[in-house]
PDB file of C-alpha atoms in Angstrom:
ATOM      1  CA  UNK A   1     272.493  38.040 -72.927  1.00  0.00           C
ATOM      2  CA  UNK A   2     276.510  36.955 -73.097  1.00  0.00           C
ATOM      3  CA  UNK A   3     278.340  37.865 -69.868  1.00  0.00           C
ATOM      4  CA  UNK A   4     279.719  41.507 -70.214  1.00  0.00           C
ATOM      5  CA  UNK A   5     283.693  41.378 -68.866  1.00  0.00           C
ATOM      6  CA  UNK A   6     283.460  45.352 -69.403  1.00  0.00           C
ATOM      7  CA  UNK A   7     280.326  45.914 -67.306  1.00  0.00           C
ATOM      8  CA  UNK A   8     282.042  43.859 -64.819  1.00  0.00           C
ATOM      9  CA  UNK A   9     285.160  45.645 -64.844  1.00  0.00           C
ATOM     10  CA  UNK A  10     283.328  48.959 -64.692  1.00  0.00           C
ATOM     11  CA  UNK A  11     281.429  47.796 -61.426  1.00  0.00           C
ATOM     12  CA  UNK A  12     284.169  46.102 -59.516  1.00  0.00           C
ATOM     13  CA  UNK A  13     286.423  49.631 -60.247  1.00  0.00           C
ATOM     14  CA  UNK A  14     283.733  51.772 -59.416  1.00  0.00           C
ATOM     15  CA  UNK A  15     282.622  50.046 -55.854  1.00  0.00           C
ATOM     16  CA  UNK A  16     285.529  47.932 -54.950  1.00  0.00           C
ATOM     17  CA  UNK A  17     288.567  48.422 -52.625  1.00  0.00           C
ATOM     18  CA  UNK A  18     291.982  48.734 -54.464  1.00  0.00           C
ATOM     19  CA  UNK A  19     293.042  44.884 -53.829  1.00  0.00           C
ATOM     20  CA  UNK A  20     289.832  43.866 -55.358  1.00  0.00           C
ATOM     21  CA  UNK A  21     290.683  45.855 -58.495  1.00  0.00           C
ATOM     22  CA  UNK A  22     294.075  44.741 -58.252  1.00  0.00           C
ATOM     23  CA  UNK A  23     292.552  40.880 -58.096  1.00  0.00           C
ATOM     24  CA  UNK A  24     290.357  41.524 -60.753  1.00  0.00           C
ATOM     25  CA  UNK A  25     293.100  43.141 -62.939  1.00  0.00           C
ATOM     26  CA  UNK A  26     295.476  40.077 -62.210  1.00  0.00           C
ATOM     27  CA  UNK A  27     292.742  37.485 -63.199  1.00  0.00           C
ATOM     28  CA  UNK A  28     291.386  39.071 -66.283  1.00  0.00           C
ATOM     29  CA  UNK A  29     293.680  42.069 -67.553  1.00  0.00           C
ATOM     30  CA  UNK A  30     297.380  40.629 -67.000  1.00  0.00           C
ATOM     31  CA  UNK A  31     297.906  42.870 -64.132  1.00  0.00           C
ATOM     32  CA  UNK A  32     300.749  42.536 -61.714  1.00  0.00           C
ATOM     33  CA  UNK A  33     300.805  39.702 -58.965  1.00  0.00           C
ATOM     34  CA  UNK A  34     303.618  41.967 -57.293  1.00  0.00           C
ATOM     35  CA  UNK A  35     301.206  44.857 -57.174  1.00  0.00           C
ATOM     36  CA  UNK A  36     298.174  42.594 -56.073  1.00  0.00           C
ATOM     37  CA  UNK A  37     300.763  41.109 -53.284  1.00  0.00           C
ATOM     38  CA  UNK A  38     301.343  45.403 -52.532  1.00  0.00           C
ATOM     39  CA  UNK A  39     297.721  45.756 -51.773  1.00  0.00           C
ATOM     40  CA  UNK A  40     297.167  42.754 -49.900  1.00  0.00           C
ATOM     41  CA  UNK A  41     300.294  43.281 -47.071  1.00  0.00           C
ATOM     42  CA  UNK A  42     298.517  46.604 -46.396  1.00  0.00           C
ATOM     43  CA  UNK A  43     296.042  44.397 -43.909  1.00  0.00           C
ATOM     44  CA  UNK A  44     299.159  42.320 -42.455  1.00  0.00           C
ATOM     45  CA  UNK A  45     300.350  43.472 -39.276  1.00  0.00           C
ATOM     46  CA  UNK A  46     303.941  43.224 -38.044  1.00  0.00           C
ATOM     47  CA  UNK A  47     302.575  40.634 -35.488  1.00  0.00           C
ATOM     48  CA  UNK A  48     302.119  38.533 -38.720  1.00  0.00           C
ATOM     49  CA  UNK A  49     298.564  38.764 -38.251  1.00  0.00           C
ATOM     50  CA  UNK A  50     295.989  40.142 -40.582  1.00  0.00           C
ATOM     51  CA  UNK A  51     293.620  42.822 -40.070  1.00  0.00           C
ATOM     52  CA  UNK A  52     291.969  46.280 -41.482  1.00  0.00           C
ATOM     53  CA  UNK A  53     289.014  45.136 -42.696  1.00  0.00           C
ATOM     54  CA  UNK A  54     290.122  42.513 -44.958  1.00  0.00           C
ATOM     55  CA  UNK A  55     287.139  40.482 -44.267  1.00  0.00           C
ATOM     56  CA  UNK A  56     284.694  43.279 -45.112  1.00  0.00           C
ATOM     57  CA  UNK A  57     282.614  42.123 -42.064  1.00  0.00           C
ATOM     58  CA  UNK A  58     284.920  43.019 -39.349  1.00  0.00           C
ATOM     59  CA  UNK A  59     286.762  46.367 -39.297  1.00  0.00           C
ATOM     60  CA  UNK A  60     289.462  45.773 -36.219  1.00  0.00           C
ATOM     61  CA  UNK A  61     292.610  46.673 -37.628  1.00  0.00           C
ATOM     62  CA  UNK A  62     294.214  44.265 -34.956  1.00  0.00           C
ATOM     63  CA  UNK A  63     295.102  40.863 -36.103  1.00  0.00           C
ATOM     64  CA  UNK A  64     292.202  38.419 -35.500  1.00  0.00           C
ATOM     65  CA  UNK A  65     291.533  34.925 -37.026  1.00  0.00           C
ATOM     66  CA  UNK A  66     288.573  36.364 -39.473  1.00  0.00           C
ATOM     67  CA  UNK A  67     290.772  38.436 -41.494  1.00  0.00           C
ATOM     68  CA  UNK A  68     293.243  35.502 -42.094  1.00  0.00           C
ATOM     69  CA  UNK A  69     290.752  32.870 -42.712  1.00  0.00           C
ATOM     70  CA  UNK A  70     289.268  35.091 -45.617  1.00  0.00           C
ATOM     71  CA  UNK A  71     292.981  35.767 -47.173  1.00  0.00           C
ATOM     72  CA  UNK A  72     293.065  32.047 -47.352  1.00  0.00           C
ATOM     73  CA  UNK A  73     289.532  31.653 -48.649  1.00  0.00           C
ATOM     74  CA  UNK A  74     290.686  34.244 -51.570  1.00  0.00           C
ATOM     75  CA  UNK A  75     293.821  31.842 -52.641  1.00  0.00           C
ATOM     76  CA  UNK A  76     291.152  28.885 -52.306  1.00  0.00           C
ATOM     77  CA  UNK A  77     288.457  30.720 -54.371  1.00  0.00           C
ATOM     78  CA  UNK A  78     290.608  32.144 -57.334  1.00  0.00           C
ATOM     79  CA  UNK A  79     293.985  29.604 -56.859  1.00  0.00           C
ATOM     80  CA  UNK A  80     296.420  33.245 -56.602  1.00  0.00           C
ATOM     81  CA  UNK A  81     299.732  31.969 -54.802  1.00  0.00           C
ATOM     82  CA  UNK A  82     299.691  33.492 -51.588  1.00  0.00           C
ATOM     83  CA  UNK A  83     302.504  31.927 -49.852  1.00  0.00           C
ATOM     84  CA  UNK A  84     305.144  34.381 -50.039  1.00  0.00           C
ATOM     85  CA  UNK A  85     302.895  37.018 -48.000  1.00  0.00           C
ATOM     86  CA  UNK A  86     302.657  34.343 -44.909  1.00  0.00           C
ATOM     87  CA  UNK A  87     305.871  34.614 -43.218  1.00  0.00           C
ATOM     88  CA  UNK A  88     305.398  34.885 -39.720  1.00  0.00           C
ATOM     89  CA  UNK A  89     301.357  34.156 -40.003  1.00  0.00           C
ATOM     90  CA  UNK A  90     301.637  30.785 -38.495  1.00  0.00           C
ATOM     91  CA  UNK A  91     303.903  31.936 -35.753  1.00  0.00           C
ATOM     92  CA  UNK A  92     301.036  34.424 -35.213  1.00  0.00           C
ATOM     93  CA  UNK A  93     298.165  31.505 -34.687  1.00  0.00           C
ATOM     94  CA  UNK A  94     301.013  29.912 -32.462  1.00  0.00           C
ATOM     95  CA  UNK A  95     300.769  32.637 -30.187  1.00  0.00           C
ATOM     96  CA  UNK A  96     296.991  32.929 -30.289  1.00  0.00           C
ATOM     97  CA  UNK A  97     295.234  29.647 -30.211  1.00  0.00           C
ATOM     98  CA  UNK A  98     294.031  28.565 -26.769  1.00  0.00           C
ATOM     99  CA  UNK A  99     294.611  24.999 -25.201  1.00  0.00           C
ATOM    100  CA  UNK A 100     291.722  23.258 -26.791  1.00  0.00           C
ATOM    101  CA  UNK A 101     292.843  24.357 -30.558  1.00  0.00           C
ATOM    102  CA  UNK A 102     290.365  27.345 -30.560  1.00  0.00           C
ATOM    103  CA  UNK A 103     291.421  30.864 -32.105  1.00  0.00           C
ATOM    104  CA  UNK A 104     291.860  34.101 -29.757  1.00  0.00           C
ATOM    105  CA  UNK A 105     290.315  37.254 -31.121  1.00  0.00           C
ATOM    106  CA  UNK A 106     291.869  40.953 -29.541  1.00  0.00           C
ATOM    107  CA  UNK A 107     289.847  42.722 -26.816  1.00  0.00           C
ATOM    108  CA  UNK A 108     289.783  45.510 -29.564  1.00  0.00           C
ATOM    109  CA  UNK A 109     287.867  43.432 -31.893  1.00  0.00           C
ATOM    110  CA  UNK A 110     284.127  44.940 -31.223  1.00  0.00           C
ATOM    111  CA  UNK A 111     285.784  48.609 -30.675  1.00  0.00           C
ATOM    112  CA  UNK A 112     285.156  49.046 -34.159  1.00  0.00           C
ATOM    113  CA  UNK A 113     282.868  48.392 -36.682  1.00  0.00           C
ATOM    114  CA  UNK A 114     281.423  45.052 -37.277  1.00  0.00           C
ATOM    115  CA  UNK A 115     278.602  42.872 -38.384  1.00  0.00           C
ATOM    116  CA  UNK A 116     275.600  42.047 -36.158  1.00  0.00           C
ATOM    117  CA  UNK A 117     276.223  38.494 -36.488  1.00  0.00           C
ATOM    118  CA  UNK A 118     279.868  38.816 -34.870  1.00  0.00           C
ATOM    119  CA  UNK A 119     278.797  40.632 -32.391  1.00  0.00           C
ATOM    120  CA  UNK A 120     279.214  37.777 -29.554  1.00  0.00           C
ATOM    121  CA  UNK A 121     282.890  37.212 -30.558  1.00  0.00           C
ATOM    122  CA  UNK A 122     285.275  36.836 -33.634  1.00  0.00           C
ATOM    123  CA  UNK A 123     286.195  33.554 -35.701  1.00  0.00           C
ATOM    124  CA  UNK A 124     287.445  31.234 -33.096  1.00  0.00           C
ATOM    125  CA  UNK A 125     287.253  28.183 -35.198  1.00  0.00           C
ATOM    126  CA  UNK A 126     290.904  26.901 -36.421  1.00  0.00           C
ATOM    127  CA  UNK A 127     289.755  24.459 -39.212  1.00  0.00           C
ATOM    128  CA  UNK A 128     289.043  26.231 -42.353  1.00  0.00           C
ATOM    129  CA  UNK A 129     292.214  28.124 -41.631  1.00  0.00           C
ATOM    130  CA  UNK A 130     294.590  25.001 -40.729  1.00  0.00           C
ATOM    131  CA  UNK A 131     293.396  23.146 -43.888  1.00  0.00           C
ATOM    132  CA  UNK A 132     294.209  25.726 -46.115  1.00  0.00           C
ATOM    133  CA  UNK A 133     297.669  26.197 -44.965  1.00  0.00           C
ATOM    134  CA  UNK A 134     298.023  22.205 -44.841  1.00  0.00           C
ATOM    135  CA  UNK A 135     296.995  22.587 -48.242  1.00  0.00           C
ATOM    136  CA  UNK A 136     299.829  25.315 -48.875  1.00  0.00           C
ATOM    137  CA  UNK A 137     302.475  22.829 -46.994  1.00  0.00           C
ATOM    138  CA  UNK A 138     303.390  25.851 -44.770  1.00  0.00           C
ATOM    139  CA  UNK A 139     301.354  24.594 -41.936  1.00  0.00           C
ATOM    140  CA  UNK A 140     302.963  23.620 -38.049  1.00  0.00           C
ATOM    141  CA  UNK A 141     302.690  20.330 -36.930  1.00  0.00           C
ATOM    142  CA  UNK A 142     301.682  21.571 -33.697  1.00  0.00           C
ATOM    143  CA  UNK A 143     298.798  23.722 -35.493  1.00  0.00           C
ATOM    144  CA  UNK A 144     297.733  20.575 -37.262  1.00  0.00           C
ATOM    145  CA  UNK A 145     297.997  18.811 -33.908  1.00  0.00           C
ATOM    146  CA  UNK A 146     295.720  21.127 -32.145  1.00  0.00           C
ATOM    147  CA  UNK A 147     293.088  21.761 -34.625  1.00  0.00           C
ATOM    148  CA  UNK A 148     292.902  17.656 -34.797  1.00  0.00           C
ATOM    149  CA  UNK A 149     292.272  18.027 -31.236  1.00  0.00           C
ATOM    150  CA  UNK A 150     289.359  20.629 -31.775  1.00  0.00           C
ATOM    151  CA  UNK A 151     287.921  18.989 -34.436  1.00  0.00           C
ATOM    152  CA  UNK A 152     287.499  15.626 -32.465  1.00  0.00           C
ATOM    153  CA  UNK A 153     284.838  17.148 -30.281  1.00  0.00           C
ATOM    154  CA  UNK A 154     283.473  20.517 -32.638  1.00  0.00           C
ATOM    155  CA  UNK A 155     283.513  18.973 -36.178  1.00  0.00           C
ATOM    156  CA  UNK A 156     282.121  15.282 -35.893  1.00  0.00           C
ATOM    157  CA  UNK A 157     280.631  13.204 -38.659  1.00  0.00           C
ATOM    158  CA  UNK A 158     277.046  14.255 -37.141  1.00  0.00           C
ATOM    159  CA  UNK A 159     277.582  18.102 -37.118  1.00  0.00           C
ATOM    160  CA  UNK A 160     278.975  17.223 -40.677  1.00  0.00           C
ATOM    161  CA  UNK A 161     275.768  15.622 -41.832  1.00  0.00           C
ATOM    162  CA  UNK A 162     273.779  17.815 -39.986  1.00  0.00           C
ATOM    163  CA  UNK A 163     274.256  21.126 -41.775  1.00  0.00           C
ATOM    164  CA  UNK A 164     272.008  22.639 -43.758  1.00  0.00           C
ATOM    165  CA  UNK A 165     273.618  25.763 -45.017  1.00  0.00           C
ATOM    166  CA  UNK A 166     275.604  25.488 -48.326  1.00  0.00           C
ATOM    167  CA  UNK A 167     278.075  28.083 -47.220  1.00  0.00           C
ATOM    168  CA  UNK A 168     278.781  26.542 -43.772  1.00  0.00           C
ATOM    169  CA  UNK A 169     280.146  23.149 -45.455  1.00  0.00           C
ATOM    170  CA  UNK A 170     283.056  25.536 -45.821  1.00  0.00           C
ATOM    171  CA  UNK A 171     284.369  24.405 -42.320  1.00  0.00           C
ATOM    172  CA  UNK A 172     284.479  20.712 -43.228  1.00  0.00           C
ATOM    173  CA  UNK A 173     285.401  20.974 -46.590  1.00  0.00           C
ATOM    174  CA  UNK A 174     288.673  23.064 -45.959  1.00  0.00           C
ATOM    175  CA  UNK A 175     289.576  20.842 -43.268  1.00  0.00           C
ATOM    176  CA  UNK A 176     289.144  17.428 -44.369  1.00  0.00           C
ATOM    177  CA  UNK A 177     289.467  17.792 -47.709  1.00  0.00           C
ATOM    178  CA  UNK A 178     293.217  18.969 -47.175  1.00  0.00           C
ATOM    179  CA  UNK A 179     293.447  16.283 -45.497  1.00  0.00           C
ATOM    180  CA  UNK A 180     295.048  12.959 -46.668  1.00  0.00           C
ATOM    181  CA  UNK A 181     292.359  10.590 -47.758  1.00  0.00           C
ATOM    182  CA  UNK A 182     293.533   7.744 -45.442  1.00  0.00           C
ATOM    183  CA  UNK A 183     291.076   5.104 -43.709  1.00  0.00           C
ATOM    184  CA  UNK A 184     290.897   7.101 -40.765  1.00  0.00           C
ATOM    185  CA  UNK A 185     289.539  10.483 -42.706  1.00  0.00           C
ATOM    186  CA  UNK A 186     287.733   8.659 -45.473  1.00  0.00           C
ATOM    187  CA  UNK A 187     284.645   8.621 -43.330  1.00  0.00           C
ATOM    188  CA  UNK A 188     284.506  12.461 -42.895  1.00  0.00           C
ATOM    189  CA  UNK A 189     285.877  13.126 -46.499  1.00  0.00           C
ATOM    190  CA  UNK A 190     282.774  11.350 -47.662  1.00  0.00           C
ATOM    191  CA  UNK A 191     280.239  12.868 -45.404  1.00  0.00           C
ATOM    192  CA  UNK A 192     281.445  16.420 -46.280  1.00  0.00           C
ATOM    193  CA  UNK A 193     281.004  15.853 -50.115  1.00  0.00           C
ATOM    194  CA  UNK A 194     277.636  14.039 -49.388  1.00  0.00           C
ATOM    195  CA  UNK A 195     276.745  17.194 -47.297  1.00  0.00           C
ATOM    196  CA  UNK A 196     277.716  19.564 -50.009  1.00  0.00           C
ATOM    197  CA  UNK A 197     276.024  17.812 -52.984  1.00  0.00           C
ATOM    198  CA  UNK A 198     272.555  17.609 -50.605  1.00  0.00           C
ATOM    199  CA  UNK A 199     272.612  21.259 -49.619  1.00  0.00           C
ATOM    200  CA  UNK A 200     273.061  22.482 -52.860  1.00  0.00           C
ATOM    201  CA  UNK A 201     270.187  20.315 -54.089  1.00  0.00           C
ATOM    202  CA  UNK A 202     268.207  21.979 -51.502  1.00  0.00           C
ATOM    203  CA  UNK A 203     270.124  25.418 -52.897  1.00  0.00           C
ATOM    204  CA  UNK A 204     267.971  28.436 -54.030  1.00  0.00           C
ATOM    205  CA  UNK A 205     268.830  30.786 -56.558  1.00  0.00           C
ATOM    206  CA  UNK A 206     270.799  33.315 -54.341  1.00  0.00           C
ATOM    207  CA  UNK A 207     272.970  30.548 -52.962  1.00  0.00           C
ATOM    208  CA  UNK A 208     274.027  29.191 -56.507  1.00  0.00           C
ATOM    209  CA  UNK A 209     277.453  30.810 -56.454  1.00  0.00           C
ATOM    210  CA  UNK A 210     278.212  29.305 -53.317  1.00  0.00           C
ATOM    211  CA  UNK A 211     278.898  25.655 -54.986  1.00  0.00           C
ATOM    212  CA  UNK A 212     281.523  27.101 -56.509  1.00  0.00           C
ATOM    213  CA  UNK A 213     283.473  28.043 -53.389  1.00  0.00           C
ATOM    214  CA  UNK A 214     284.079  24.089 -53.115  1.00  0.00           C
ATOM    215  CA  UNK A 215     284.131  23.709 -57.015  1.00  0.00           C
ATOM    216  CA  UNK A 216     285.528  26.608 -58.626  1.00  0.00           C
ATOM    217  CA  UNK A 217     287.094  24.557 -61.701  1.00  0.00           C
ATOM    218  CA  UNK A 218     286.309  21.059 -63.276  1.00  0.00           C
ATOM    219  CA  UNK A 219     288.822  19.236 -61.808  1.00  0.00           C
ATOM    220  CA  UNK A 220     288.076  19.540 -57.866  1.00  0.00           C
ATOM    221  CA  UNK A 221     286.817  16.804 -55.848  1.00  0.00           C
ATOM    222  CA  UNK A 222     283.479  18.500 -55.341  1.00  0.00           C
ATOM    223  CA  UNK A 223     282.926  19.184 -58.789  1.00  0.00           C
ATOM    224  CA  UNK A 224     283.603  15.572 -60.418  1.00  0.00           C
ATOM    225  CA  UNK A 225     281.150  14.455 -57.385  1.00  0.00           C
ATOM    226  CA  UNK A 226     278.288  16.539 -58.527  1.00  0.00           C
ATOM    227  CA  UNK A 227     275.611  15.294 -60.653  1.00  0.00           C
ATOM    228  CA  UNK A 228     276.413  16.673 -63.960  1.00  0.00           C
ATOM    229  CA  UNK A 229     273.086  18.334 -64.391  1.00  0.00           C
ATOM    230  CA  UNK A 230     272.803  20.152 -61.244  1.00  0.00           C
ATOM    231  CA  UNK A 231     276.211  22.063 -61.950  1.00  0.00           C
ATOM    232  CA  UNK A 232     275.226  22.911 -65.463  1.00  0.00           C
ATOM    233  CA  UNK A 233     271.941  24.166 -64.128  1.00  0.00           C
ATOM    234  CA  UNK A 234     273.789  26.533 -61.434  1.00  0.00           C
ATOM    235  CA  UNK A 235     276.711  27.674 -64.011  1.00  0.00           C
ATOM    236  CA  UNK A 236     273.698  28.372 -66.543  1.00  0.00           C
ATOM    237  CA  UNK A 237     272.215  30.751 -63.645  1.00  0.00           C
ATOM    238  CA  UNK A 238     275.108  32.403 -62.618  1.00  0.00           C
ATOM    239  CA  UNK A 239     275.990  32.838 -66.853  1.00  0.00           C
ATOM    240  CA  UNK A 240     272.780  34.894 -67.033  1.00  0.00           C
ATOM    241  CA  UNK A 241     272.691  36.605 -63.715  1.00  0.00           C
ATOM    242  CA  UNK A 242     274.569  39.418 -63.956  1.00  0.00           C
ATOM    243  CA  UNK A 243     272.984  42.914 -63.408  1.00  0.00           C
ATOM    244  CA  UNK A 244     272.992  45.526 -66.006  1.00  0.00           C
ATOM    245  CA  UNK A 245     275.437  47.716 -63.803  1.00  0.00           C
ATOM    246  CA  UNK A 246     277.870  44.649 -64.573  1.00  0.00           C
ATOM    247  CA  UNK A 247     277.651  42.902 -61.200  1.00  0.00           C
ATOM    248  CA  UNK A 248     276.512  39.944 -59.551  1.00  0.00           C
ATOM    249  CA  UNK A 249     274.190  39.589 -56.176  1.00  0.00           C
ATOM    250  CA  UNK A 250     275.563  38.175 -53.123  1.00  0.00           C
ATOM    251  CA  UNK A 251     273.872  35.838 -51.079  1.00  0.00           C
ATOM    252  CA  UNK A 252     272.108  38.908 -48.542  1.00  0.00           C
ATOM    253  CA  UNK A 253     272.014  41.638 -50.842  1.00  0.00           C
ATOM    254  CA  UNK A 254     275.187  43.465 -49.490  1.00  0.00           C
ATOM    255  CA  UNK A 255     276.976  45.767 -51.959  1.00  0.00           C
ATOM    256  CA  UNK A 256     279.868  45.922 -50.629  1.00  0.00           C
ATOM    257  CA  UNK A 257     280.735  41.885 -50.410  1.00  0.00           C
ATOM    258  CA  UNK A 258     279.485  42.285 -54.191  1.00  0.00           C
ATOM    259  CA  UNK A 259     282.986  43.491 -56.125  1.00  0.00           C
ATOM    260  CA  UNK A 260     285.071  40.210 -54.680  1.00  0.00           C
ATOM    261  CA  UNK A 261     281.734  37.944 -55.373  1.00  0.00           C
ATOM    262  CA  UNK A 262     281.664  39.526 -58.931  1.00  0.00           C
ATOM    263  CA  UNK A 263     285.328  38.833 -59.732  1.00  0.00           C
ATOM    264  CA  UNK A 264     285.224  35.345 -58.238  1.00  0.00           C
ATOM    265  CA  UNK A 265     282.051  34.271 -60.362  1.00  0.00           C
ATOM    266  CA  UNK A 266     284.177  35.853 -62.879  1.00  0.00           C
ATOM    267  CA  UNK A 267     286.352  33.497 -62.452  1.00  0.00           C
ATOM    268  CA  UNK A 268     284.506  30.652 -62.154  1.00  0.00           C
ATOM    269  CA  UNK A 269     282.928  30.798 -65.497  1.00  0.00           C
ATOM    270  CA  UNK A 270     286.523  30.949 -66.891  1.00  0.00           C
ATOM    271  CA  UNK A 271     287.238  27.605 -65.613  1.00  0.00           C
ATOM    272  CA  UNK A 272     284.299  26.431 -66.687  1.00  0.00           C
ATOM    273  CA  UNK A 273     284.838  27.516 -70.225  1.00  0.00           C
ATOM    274  CA  UNK A 274     281.702  29.678 -69.914  1.00  0.00           C
ATOM    275  CA  UNK A 275     283.278  32.835 -71.121  1.00  0.00           C
ATOM    276  CA  UNK A 276     283.814  33.925 -74.539  1.00  0.00           C
TER     277      UNK A 276
END
């Protein structure tokens, strides 16, 4: 059956948060970018950081790295312009990083609902955040340097090559594929691409959508490097797996992630010319 935009819209508006509805409207219905920005700014704090459950798995209202990482992930996934929202955010990171380049989480993090996999702490890895800020042209020299220091210990070639979970390739992807392709960086860029392709070859259907976090359009480096038959297999599955209620499953069967996931998958299908 062809993809139903009407059913997808109904699912997102029935189950999504206000910003998720505004994102769907902006991407597919000619909705206002200004309104989407207004919705997202509700998650920004006066210190320049982000919180309030923007990333669904941690509901802490105080600024923490995972909320910012997810905001930048939205920009990576959907290409919506977000730079105007980030005034003061790099300064917040500078005030909330450790000497080794890792990121600090607030003491209040676990006072609020959070997914069990975050019970031992929040996001402290700076790689994805820094890489996406570099791509946007707003990363500070200090943040770039401290993250480079952290990466030398925590995101080595051996660790990149050992990754077996397609989703977790985002750390290397978001960092190294946003750096200049120099002789020093090239082995890391190549290892990241090779790891994503290998993980994709071993992925199960529930993981197929994850590939497109790295290849959301045909002009991305990952899409160009992927075997065409494999990427078309994944697209065929996405195109045929819309549920009767209009939504798409996420990797873990968590309904609170599915409005965003549905919007993201639709944008991917649109980018690849798979929507009529």
